[in-house]
PDB file of C-alpha atoms and ligand atoms in Angstrom:
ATOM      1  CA  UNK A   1     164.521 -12.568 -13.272  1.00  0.00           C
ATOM      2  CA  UNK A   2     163.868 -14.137 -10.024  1.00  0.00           C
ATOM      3  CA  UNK A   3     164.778 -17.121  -8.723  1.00  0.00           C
ATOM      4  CA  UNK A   4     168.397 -16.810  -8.637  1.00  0.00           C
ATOM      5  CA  UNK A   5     169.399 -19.616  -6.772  1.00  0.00           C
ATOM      6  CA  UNK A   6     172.988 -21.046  -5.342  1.00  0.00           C
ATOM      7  CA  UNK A   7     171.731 -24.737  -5.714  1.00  0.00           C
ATOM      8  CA  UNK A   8     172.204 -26.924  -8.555  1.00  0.00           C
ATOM      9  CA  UNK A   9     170.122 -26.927 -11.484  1.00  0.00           C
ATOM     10  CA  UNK A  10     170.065 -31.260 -11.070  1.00  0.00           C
ATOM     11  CA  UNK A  11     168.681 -30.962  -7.982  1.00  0.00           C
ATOM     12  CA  UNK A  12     166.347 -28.189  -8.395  1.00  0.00           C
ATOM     13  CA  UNK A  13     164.838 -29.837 -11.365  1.00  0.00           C
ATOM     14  CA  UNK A  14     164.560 -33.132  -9.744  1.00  0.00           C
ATOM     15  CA  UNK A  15     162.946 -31.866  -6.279  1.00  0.00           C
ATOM     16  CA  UNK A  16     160.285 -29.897  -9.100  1.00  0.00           C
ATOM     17  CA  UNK A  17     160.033 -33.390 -11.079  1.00  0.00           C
ATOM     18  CA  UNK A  18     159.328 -35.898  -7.976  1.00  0.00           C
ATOM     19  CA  UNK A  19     156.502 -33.301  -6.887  1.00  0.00           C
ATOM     20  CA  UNK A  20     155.247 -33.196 -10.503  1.00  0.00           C
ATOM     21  CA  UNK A  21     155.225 -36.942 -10.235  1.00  0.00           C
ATOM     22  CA  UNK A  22     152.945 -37.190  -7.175  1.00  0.00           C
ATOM     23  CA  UNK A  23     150.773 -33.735  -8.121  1.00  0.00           C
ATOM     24  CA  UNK A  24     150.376 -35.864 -11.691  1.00  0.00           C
ATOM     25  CA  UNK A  25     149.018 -38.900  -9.765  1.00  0.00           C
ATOM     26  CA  UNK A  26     146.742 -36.850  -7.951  1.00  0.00           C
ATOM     27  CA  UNK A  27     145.792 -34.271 -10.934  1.00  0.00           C
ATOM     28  CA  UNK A  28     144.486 -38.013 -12.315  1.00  0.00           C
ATOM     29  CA  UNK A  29     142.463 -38.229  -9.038  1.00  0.00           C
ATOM     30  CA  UNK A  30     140.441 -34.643  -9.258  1.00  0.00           C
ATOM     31  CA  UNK A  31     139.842 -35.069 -12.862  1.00  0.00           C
ATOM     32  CA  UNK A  32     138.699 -38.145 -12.505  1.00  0.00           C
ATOM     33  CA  UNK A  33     136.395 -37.224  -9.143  1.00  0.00           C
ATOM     34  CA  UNK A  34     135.406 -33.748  -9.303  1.00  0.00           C
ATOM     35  CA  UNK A  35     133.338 -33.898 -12.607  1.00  0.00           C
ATOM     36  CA  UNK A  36     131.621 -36.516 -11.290  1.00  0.00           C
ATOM     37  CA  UNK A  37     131.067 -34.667  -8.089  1.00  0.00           C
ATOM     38  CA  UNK A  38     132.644 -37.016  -6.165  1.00  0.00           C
ATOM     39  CA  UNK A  39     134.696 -36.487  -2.810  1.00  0.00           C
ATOM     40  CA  UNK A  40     138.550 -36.542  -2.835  1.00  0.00           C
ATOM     41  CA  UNK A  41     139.223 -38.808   0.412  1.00  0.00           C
ATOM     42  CA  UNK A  42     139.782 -42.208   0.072  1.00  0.00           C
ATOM     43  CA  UNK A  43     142.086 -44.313  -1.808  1.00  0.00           C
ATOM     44  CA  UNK A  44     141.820 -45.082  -5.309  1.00  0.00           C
ATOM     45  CA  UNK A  45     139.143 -47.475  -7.067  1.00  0.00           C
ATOM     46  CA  UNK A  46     139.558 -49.982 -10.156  1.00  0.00           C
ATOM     47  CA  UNK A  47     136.426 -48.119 -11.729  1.00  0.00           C
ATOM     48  CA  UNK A  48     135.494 -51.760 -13.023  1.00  0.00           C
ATOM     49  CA  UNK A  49     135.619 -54.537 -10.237  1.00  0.00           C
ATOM     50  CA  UNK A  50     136.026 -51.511  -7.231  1.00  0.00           C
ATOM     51  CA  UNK A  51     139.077 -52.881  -6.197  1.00  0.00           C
ATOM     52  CA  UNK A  52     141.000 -50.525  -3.566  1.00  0.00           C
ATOM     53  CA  UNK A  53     144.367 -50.170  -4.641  1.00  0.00           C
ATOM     54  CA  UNK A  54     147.278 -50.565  -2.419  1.00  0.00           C
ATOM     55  CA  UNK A  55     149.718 -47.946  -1.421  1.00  0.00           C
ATOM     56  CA  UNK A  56     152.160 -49.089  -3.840  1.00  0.00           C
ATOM     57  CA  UNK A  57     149.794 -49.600  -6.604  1.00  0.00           C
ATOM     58  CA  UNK A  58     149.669 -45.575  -6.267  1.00  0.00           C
ATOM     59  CA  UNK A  59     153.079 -44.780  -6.801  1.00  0.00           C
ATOM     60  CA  UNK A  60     153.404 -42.855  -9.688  1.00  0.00           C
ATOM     61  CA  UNK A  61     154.594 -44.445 -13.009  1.00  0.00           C
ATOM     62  CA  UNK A  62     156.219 -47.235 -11.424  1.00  0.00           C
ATOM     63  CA  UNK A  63     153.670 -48.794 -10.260  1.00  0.00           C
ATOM     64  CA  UNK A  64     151.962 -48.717 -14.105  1.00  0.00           C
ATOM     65  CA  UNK A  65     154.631 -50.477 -15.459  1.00  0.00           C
ATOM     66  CA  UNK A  66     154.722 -52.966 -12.433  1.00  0.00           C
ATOM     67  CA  UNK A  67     151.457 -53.831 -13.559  1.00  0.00           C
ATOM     68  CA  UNK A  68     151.982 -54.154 -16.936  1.00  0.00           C
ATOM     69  CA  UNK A  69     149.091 -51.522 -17.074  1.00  0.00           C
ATOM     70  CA  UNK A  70     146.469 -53.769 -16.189  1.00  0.00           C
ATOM     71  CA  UNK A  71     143.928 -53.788 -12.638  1.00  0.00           C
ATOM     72  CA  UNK A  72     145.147 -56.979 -10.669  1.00  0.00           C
ATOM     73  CA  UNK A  73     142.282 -57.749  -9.711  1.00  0.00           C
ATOM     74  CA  UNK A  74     140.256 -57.799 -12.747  1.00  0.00           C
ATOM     75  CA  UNK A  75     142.613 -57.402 -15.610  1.00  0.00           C
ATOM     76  CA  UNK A  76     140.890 -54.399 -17.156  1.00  0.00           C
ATOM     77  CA  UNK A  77     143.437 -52.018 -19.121  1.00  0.00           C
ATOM     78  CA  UNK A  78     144.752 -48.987 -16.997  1.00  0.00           C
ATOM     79  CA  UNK A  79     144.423 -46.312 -19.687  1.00  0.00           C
ATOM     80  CA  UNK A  80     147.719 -45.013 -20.488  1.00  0.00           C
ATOM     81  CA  UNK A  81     147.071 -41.572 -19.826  1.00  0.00           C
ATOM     82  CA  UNK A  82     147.548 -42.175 -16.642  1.00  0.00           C
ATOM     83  CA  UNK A  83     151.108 -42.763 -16.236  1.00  0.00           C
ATOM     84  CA  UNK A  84     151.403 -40.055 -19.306  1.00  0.00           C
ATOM     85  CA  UNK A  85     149.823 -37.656 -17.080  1.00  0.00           C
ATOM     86  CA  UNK A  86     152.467 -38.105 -14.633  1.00  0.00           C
ATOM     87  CA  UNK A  87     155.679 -38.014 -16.334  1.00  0.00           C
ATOM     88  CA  UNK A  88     153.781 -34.674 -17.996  1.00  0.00           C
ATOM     89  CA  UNK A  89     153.079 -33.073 -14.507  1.00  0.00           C
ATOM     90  CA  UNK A  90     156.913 -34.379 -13.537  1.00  0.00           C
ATOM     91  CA  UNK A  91     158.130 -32.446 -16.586  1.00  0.00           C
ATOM     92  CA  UNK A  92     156.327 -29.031 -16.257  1.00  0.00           C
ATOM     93  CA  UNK A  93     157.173 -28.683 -12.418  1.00  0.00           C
ATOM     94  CA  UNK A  94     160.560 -29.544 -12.761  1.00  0.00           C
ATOM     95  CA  UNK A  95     160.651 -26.782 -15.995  1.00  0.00           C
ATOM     96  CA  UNK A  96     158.634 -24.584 -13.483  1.00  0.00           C
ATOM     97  CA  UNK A  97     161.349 -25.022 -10.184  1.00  0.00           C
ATOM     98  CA  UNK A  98     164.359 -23.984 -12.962  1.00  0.00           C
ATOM     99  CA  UNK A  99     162.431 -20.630 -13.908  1.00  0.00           C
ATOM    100  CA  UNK A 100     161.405 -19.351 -10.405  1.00  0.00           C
ATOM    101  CA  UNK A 101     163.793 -21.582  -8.172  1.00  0.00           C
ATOM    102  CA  UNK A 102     162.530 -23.485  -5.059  1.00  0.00           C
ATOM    103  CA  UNK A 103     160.608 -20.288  -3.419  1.00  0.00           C
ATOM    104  CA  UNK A 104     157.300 -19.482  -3.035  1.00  0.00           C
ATOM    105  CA  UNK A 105     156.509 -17.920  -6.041  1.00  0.00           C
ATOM    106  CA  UNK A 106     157.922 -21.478  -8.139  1.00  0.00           C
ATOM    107  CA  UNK A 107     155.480 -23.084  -5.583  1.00  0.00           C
ATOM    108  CA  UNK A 108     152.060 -20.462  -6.490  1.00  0.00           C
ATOM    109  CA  UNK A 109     153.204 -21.197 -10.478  1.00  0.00           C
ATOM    110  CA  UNK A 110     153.670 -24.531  -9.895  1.00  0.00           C
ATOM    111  CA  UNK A 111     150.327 -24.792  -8.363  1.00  0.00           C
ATOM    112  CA  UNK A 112     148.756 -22.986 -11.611  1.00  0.00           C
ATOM    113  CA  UNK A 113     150.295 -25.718 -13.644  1.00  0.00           C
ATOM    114  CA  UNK A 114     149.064 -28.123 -11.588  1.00  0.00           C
ATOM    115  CA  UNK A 115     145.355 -26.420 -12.353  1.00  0.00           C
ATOM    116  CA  UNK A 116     145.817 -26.310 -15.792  1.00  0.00           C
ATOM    117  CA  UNK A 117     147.180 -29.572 -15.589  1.00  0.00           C
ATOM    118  CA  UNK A 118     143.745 -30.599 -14.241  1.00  0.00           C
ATOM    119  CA  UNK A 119     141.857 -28.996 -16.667  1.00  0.00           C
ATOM    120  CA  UNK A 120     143.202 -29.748 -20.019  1.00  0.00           C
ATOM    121  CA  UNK A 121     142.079 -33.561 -18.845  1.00  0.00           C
ATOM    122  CA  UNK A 122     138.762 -32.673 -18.036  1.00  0.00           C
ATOM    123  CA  UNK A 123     138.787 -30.381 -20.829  1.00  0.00           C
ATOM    124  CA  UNK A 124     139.661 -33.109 -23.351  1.00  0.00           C
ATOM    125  CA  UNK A 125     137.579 -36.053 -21.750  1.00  0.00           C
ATOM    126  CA  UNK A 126     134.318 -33.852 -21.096  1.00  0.00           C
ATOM    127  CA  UNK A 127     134.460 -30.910 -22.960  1.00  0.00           C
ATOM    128  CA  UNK A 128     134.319 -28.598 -19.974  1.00  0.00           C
ATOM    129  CA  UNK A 129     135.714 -26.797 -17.622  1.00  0.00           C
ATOM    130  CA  UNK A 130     134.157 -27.304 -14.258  1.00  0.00           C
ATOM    131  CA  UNK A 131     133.539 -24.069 -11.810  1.00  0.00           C
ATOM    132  CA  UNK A 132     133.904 -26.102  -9.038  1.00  0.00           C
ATOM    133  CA  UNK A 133     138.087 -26.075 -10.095  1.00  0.00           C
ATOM    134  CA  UNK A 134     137.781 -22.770 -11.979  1.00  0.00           C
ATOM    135  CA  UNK A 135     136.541 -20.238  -9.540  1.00  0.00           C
ATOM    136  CA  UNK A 136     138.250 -21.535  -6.656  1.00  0.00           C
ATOM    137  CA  UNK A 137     141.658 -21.368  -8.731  1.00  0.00           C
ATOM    138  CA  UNK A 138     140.435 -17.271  -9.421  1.00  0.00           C
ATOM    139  CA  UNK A 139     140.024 -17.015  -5.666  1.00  0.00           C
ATOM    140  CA  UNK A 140     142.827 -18.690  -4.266  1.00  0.00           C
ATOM    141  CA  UNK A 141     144.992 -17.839  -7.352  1.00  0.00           C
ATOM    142  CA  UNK A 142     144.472 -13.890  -6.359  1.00  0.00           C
ATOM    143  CA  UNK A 143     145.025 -14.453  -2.239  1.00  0.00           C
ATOM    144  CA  UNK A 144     148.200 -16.406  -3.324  1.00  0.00           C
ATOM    145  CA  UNK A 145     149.452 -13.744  -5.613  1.00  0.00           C
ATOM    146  CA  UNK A 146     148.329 -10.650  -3.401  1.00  0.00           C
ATOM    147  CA  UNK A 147     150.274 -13.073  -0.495  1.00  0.00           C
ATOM    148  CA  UNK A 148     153.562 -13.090  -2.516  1.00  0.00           C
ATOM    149  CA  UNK A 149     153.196  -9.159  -3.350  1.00  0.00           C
ATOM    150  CA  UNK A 150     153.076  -8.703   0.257  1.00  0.00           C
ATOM    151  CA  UNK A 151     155.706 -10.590   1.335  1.00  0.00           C
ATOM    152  CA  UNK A 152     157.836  -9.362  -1.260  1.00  0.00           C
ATOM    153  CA  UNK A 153     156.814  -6.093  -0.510  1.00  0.00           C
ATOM    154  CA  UNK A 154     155.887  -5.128  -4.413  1.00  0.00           C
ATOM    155  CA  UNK A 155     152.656  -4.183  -5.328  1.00  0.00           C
ATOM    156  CA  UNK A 156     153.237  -3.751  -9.069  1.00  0.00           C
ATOM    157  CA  UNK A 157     152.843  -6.939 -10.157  1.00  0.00           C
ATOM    158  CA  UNK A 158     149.164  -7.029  -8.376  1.00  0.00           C
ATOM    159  CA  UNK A 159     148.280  -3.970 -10.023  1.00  0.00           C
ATOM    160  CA  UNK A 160     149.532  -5.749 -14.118  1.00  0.00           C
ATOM    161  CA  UNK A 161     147.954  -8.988 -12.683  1.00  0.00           C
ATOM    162  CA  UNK A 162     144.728  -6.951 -12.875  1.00  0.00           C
ATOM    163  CA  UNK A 163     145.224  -5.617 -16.211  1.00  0.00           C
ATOM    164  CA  UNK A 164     146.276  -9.065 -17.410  1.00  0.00           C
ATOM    165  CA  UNK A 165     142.986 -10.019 -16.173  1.00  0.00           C
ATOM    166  CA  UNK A 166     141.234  -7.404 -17.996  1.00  0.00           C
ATOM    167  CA  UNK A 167     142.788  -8.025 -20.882  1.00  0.00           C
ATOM    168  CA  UNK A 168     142.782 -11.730 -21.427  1.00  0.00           C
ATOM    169  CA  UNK A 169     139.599 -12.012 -19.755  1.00  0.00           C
ATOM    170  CA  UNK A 170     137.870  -9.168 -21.352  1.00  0.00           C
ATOM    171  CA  UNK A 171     138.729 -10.344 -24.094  1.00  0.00           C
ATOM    172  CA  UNK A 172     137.285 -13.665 -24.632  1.00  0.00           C
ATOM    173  CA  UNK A 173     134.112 -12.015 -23.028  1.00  0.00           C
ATOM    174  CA  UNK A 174     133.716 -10.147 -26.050  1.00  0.00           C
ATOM    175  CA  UNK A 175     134.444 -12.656 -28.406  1.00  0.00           C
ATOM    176  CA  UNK A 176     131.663 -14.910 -26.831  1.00  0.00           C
ATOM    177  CA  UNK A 177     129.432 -11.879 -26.708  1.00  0.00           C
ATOM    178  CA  UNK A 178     130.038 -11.178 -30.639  1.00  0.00           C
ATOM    179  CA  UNK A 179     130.254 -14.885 -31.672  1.00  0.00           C
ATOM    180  CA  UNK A 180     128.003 -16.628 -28.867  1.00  0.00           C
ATOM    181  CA  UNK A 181     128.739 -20.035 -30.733  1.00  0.00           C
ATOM    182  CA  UNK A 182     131.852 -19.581 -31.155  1.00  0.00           C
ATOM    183  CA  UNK A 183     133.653 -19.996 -27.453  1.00  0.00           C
ATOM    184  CA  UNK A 184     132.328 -21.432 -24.064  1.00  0.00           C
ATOM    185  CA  UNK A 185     131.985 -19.752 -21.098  1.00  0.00           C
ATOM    186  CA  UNK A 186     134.033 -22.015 -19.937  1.00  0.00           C
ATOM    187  CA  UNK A 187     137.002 -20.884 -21.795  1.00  0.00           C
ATOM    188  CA  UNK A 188     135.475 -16.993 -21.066  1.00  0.00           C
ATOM    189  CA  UNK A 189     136.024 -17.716 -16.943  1.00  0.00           C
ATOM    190  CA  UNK A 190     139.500 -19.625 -17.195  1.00  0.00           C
ATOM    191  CA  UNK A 191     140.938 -16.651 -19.578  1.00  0.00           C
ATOM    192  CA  UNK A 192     140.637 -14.457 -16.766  1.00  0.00           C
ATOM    193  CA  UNK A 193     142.312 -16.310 -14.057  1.00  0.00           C
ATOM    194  CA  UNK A 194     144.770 -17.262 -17.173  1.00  0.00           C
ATOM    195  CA  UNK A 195     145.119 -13.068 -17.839  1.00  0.00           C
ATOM    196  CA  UNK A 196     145.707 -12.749 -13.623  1.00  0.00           C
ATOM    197  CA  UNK A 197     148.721 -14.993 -13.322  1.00  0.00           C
ATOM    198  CA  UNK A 198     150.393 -14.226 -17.178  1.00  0.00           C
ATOM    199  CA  UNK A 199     149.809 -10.172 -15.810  1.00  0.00           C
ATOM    200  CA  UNK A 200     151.087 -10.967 -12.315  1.00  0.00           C
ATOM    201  CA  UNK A 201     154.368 -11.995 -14.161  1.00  0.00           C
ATOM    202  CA  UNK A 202     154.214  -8.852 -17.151  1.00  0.00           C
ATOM    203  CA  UNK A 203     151.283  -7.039 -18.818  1.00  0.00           C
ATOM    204  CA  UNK A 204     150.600  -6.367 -21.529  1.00  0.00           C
ATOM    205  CA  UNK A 205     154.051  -8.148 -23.776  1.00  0.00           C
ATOM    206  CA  UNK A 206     152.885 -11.477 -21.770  1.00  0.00           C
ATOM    207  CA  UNK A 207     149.605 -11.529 -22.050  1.00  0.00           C
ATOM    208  CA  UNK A 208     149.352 -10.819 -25.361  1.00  0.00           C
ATOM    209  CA  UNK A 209     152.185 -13.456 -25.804  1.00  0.00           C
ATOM    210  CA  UNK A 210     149.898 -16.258 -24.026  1.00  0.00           C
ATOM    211  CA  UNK A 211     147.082 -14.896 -25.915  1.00  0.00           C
ATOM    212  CA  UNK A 212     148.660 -15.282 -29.636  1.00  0.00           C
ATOM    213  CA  UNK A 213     150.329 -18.514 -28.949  1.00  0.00           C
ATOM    214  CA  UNK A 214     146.543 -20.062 -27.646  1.00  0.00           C
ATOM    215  CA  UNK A 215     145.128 -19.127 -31.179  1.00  0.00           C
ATOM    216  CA  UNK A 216     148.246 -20.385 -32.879  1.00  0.00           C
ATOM    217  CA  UNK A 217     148.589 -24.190 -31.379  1.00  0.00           C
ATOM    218  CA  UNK A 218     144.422 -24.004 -31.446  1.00  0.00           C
ATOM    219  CA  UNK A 219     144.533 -23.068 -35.180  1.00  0.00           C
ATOM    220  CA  UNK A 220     147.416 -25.350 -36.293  1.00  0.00           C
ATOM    221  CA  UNK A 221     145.798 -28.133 -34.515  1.00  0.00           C
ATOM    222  CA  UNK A 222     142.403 -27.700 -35.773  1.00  0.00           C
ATOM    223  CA  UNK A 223     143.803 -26.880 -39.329  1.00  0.00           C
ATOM    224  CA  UNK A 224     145.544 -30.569 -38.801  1.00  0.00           C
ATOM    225  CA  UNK A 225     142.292 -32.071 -37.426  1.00  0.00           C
ATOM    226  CA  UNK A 226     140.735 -30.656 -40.542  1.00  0.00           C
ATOM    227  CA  UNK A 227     142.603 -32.282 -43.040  1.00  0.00           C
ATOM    228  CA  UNK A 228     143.066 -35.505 -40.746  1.00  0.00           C
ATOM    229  CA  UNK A 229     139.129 -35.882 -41.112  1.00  0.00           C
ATOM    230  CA  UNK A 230     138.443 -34.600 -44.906  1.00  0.00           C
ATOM    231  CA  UNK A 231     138.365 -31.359 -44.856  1.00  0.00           C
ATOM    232  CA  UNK A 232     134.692 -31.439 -44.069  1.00  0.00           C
ATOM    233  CA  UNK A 233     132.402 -29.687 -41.224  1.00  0.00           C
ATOM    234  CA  UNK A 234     133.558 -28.595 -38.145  1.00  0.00           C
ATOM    235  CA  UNK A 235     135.481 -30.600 -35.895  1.00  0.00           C
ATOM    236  CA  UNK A 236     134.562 -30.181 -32.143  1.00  0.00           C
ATOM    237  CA  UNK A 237     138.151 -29.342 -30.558  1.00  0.00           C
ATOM    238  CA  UNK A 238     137.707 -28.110 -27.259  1.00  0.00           C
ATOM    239  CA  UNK A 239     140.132 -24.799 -26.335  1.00  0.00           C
ATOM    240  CA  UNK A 240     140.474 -25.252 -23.138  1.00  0.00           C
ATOM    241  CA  UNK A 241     143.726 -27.346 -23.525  1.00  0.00           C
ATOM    242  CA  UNK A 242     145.337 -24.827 -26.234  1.00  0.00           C
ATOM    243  CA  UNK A 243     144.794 -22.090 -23.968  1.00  0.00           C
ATOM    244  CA  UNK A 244     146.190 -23.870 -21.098  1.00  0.00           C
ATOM    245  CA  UNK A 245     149.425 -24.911 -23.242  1.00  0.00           C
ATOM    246  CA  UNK A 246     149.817 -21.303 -24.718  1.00  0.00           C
ATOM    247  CA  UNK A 247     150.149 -19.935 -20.941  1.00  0.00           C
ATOM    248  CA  UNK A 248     152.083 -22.377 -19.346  1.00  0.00           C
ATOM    249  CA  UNK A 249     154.604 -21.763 -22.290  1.00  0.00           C
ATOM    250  CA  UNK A 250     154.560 -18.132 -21.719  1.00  0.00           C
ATOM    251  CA  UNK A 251     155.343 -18.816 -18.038  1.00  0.00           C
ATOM    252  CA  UNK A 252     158.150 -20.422 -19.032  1.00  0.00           C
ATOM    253  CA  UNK A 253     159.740 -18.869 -21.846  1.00  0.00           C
ATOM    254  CA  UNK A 254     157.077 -16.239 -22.753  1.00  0.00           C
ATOM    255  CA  UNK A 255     160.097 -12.797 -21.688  1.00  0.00           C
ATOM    256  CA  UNK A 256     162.382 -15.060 -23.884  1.00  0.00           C
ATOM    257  CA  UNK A 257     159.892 -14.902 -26.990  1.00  0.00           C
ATOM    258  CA  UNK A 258     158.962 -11.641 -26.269  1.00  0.00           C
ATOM    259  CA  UNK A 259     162.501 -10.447 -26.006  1.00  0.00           C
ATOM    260  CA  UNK A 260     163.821 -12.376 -29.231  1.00  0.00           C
ATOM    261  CA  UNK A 261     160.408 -10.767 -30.976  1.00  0.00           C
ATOM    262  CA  UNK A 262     161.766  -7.352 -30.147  1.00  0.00           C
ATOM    263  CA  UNK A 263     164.586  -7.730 -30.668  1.00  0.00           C
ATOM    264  CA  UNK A 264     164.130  -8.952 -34.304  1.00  0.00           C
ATOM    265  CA  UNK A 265     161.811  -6.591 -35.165  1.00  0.00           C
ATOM    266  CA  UNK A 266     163.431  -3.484 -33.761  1.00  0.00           C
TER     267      UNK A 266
HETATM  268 ZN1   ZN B 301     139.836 -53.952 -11.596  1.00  0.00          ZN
END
């Protein structure tokens, strides 16, 4: 277990929750932008009457419920995602800075939430996931994990980060091989940069771990949607934001399932 750290959990969860805030305000920005191939400079738009917002009118949360939720210059509704996006992002990295502690490696996991973060929006308002977010997280995701290996001077980790990869990623390449219709490529590239940084922390109990509890939220969900809408056809649900939730629940208490499975069944 790393991240043993002398200072309090308060403050630790706090300094994780105010950068959640801010990385939730901009996580808002990039899904918002990068789909649409737009740059990420500039300040914020009213996408109705292209008013610039002020600095204040960015400040996370607060600044929704200053509003009211509405654009002051043309009234239109500020979808509440927004703000719900935040206090989300605030949540995870503050759950993130108690597992690893304020130290690099809390900042490189933090940063993965913050990508899957991303993507689960895009994911749910587009149905995709964009390369333009997914191969530069596989790129930078590696240099930041082979940069903490270093600098901790252990190379195992790199080495199960690989099989993780192989694993999780080889995986859904297979399936979408077998059952062409049946998963995106999307969700094909994210599972192995998903498989790299479940591995990096413990492969294969972890990855397996992410793995089952993707298919598990995906199925319960879908077997919910399914009776929601009449039991009838098939229900587009994208995966992308199942398979984000089952690793970013692994990250965080994914030893402490696998643990409590062994236990119980040894
Ligand atoms: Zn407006």
């Amino acid at each position: 277990m790393t991240g043993a750290t002398a200072l309090p959990a308060g403050f630790v969860a706090g300094v994780g929750a105010f950068l959640g805030l801010i990385l939730g305000s901009f996580a808002t920005v990039v899904s918002h932008r990068v789909p649409q191939g737009m740059g990420l400079g500039g300040r914020s738009r009213c996408p109705r009457c292209d008013r610039q917002l002020s600095a204040a009118e960015n400040v996370p949360v607060l600044s929704y419920v200053a509003l009211r939720g509405r654009c002051r210059g043309c009234g239109t509704r500020i979808p509440a995602r927004y703000p719900l996006i935040e206090i989300a992002t605030g949540v995870l990295l503050a759950l993130v800075a108690l597992r690893f502690g304020l130290n690099l490696k809390g900042l490189v996991y933090g940063a993965f939430v913050w990508v899957l973060v991303v993507l689960t929006v895009i994911d749910l308002e587009r149905r995709l996931l964009p390369n333009r977010i997914v191969y530069p997280a596989f790129v930078a995701g590696w240099v930041a994990l082979a940069g903490l290996s270093a600098i901790h001077g252990r190379w195992h980790p790199l080495l199960t980060a690989a099989e993780g990869m192989a694993i999780f990623g080889g995986f859904f390449l297979l399936v979408a091989l077998i059952v062409p219709s049946g998963i995106g490529m999307g969700d094909v590239k994210i599972a192995f940069v998903l498989g790299t940084f479940l591995g990096y922390l413990g492969a294969p109990g972890l990855v397996l771990v992410g793995m089952f509890l993707a298919f598990l939220l995906g199925g319960i969900t879908g077997l919910f949607l399914r009776l929601l809408a009449g039991a009838t056809g098939k229900t587009a649900v994208p995966f992308g934001p199942f398979l984000a939730a089952g690793t970013v629940v692994t990250v965080l208490w994914g030893q402490f399932l696998l643990d409590a499975y062994l236990g119980a069944s040894s």
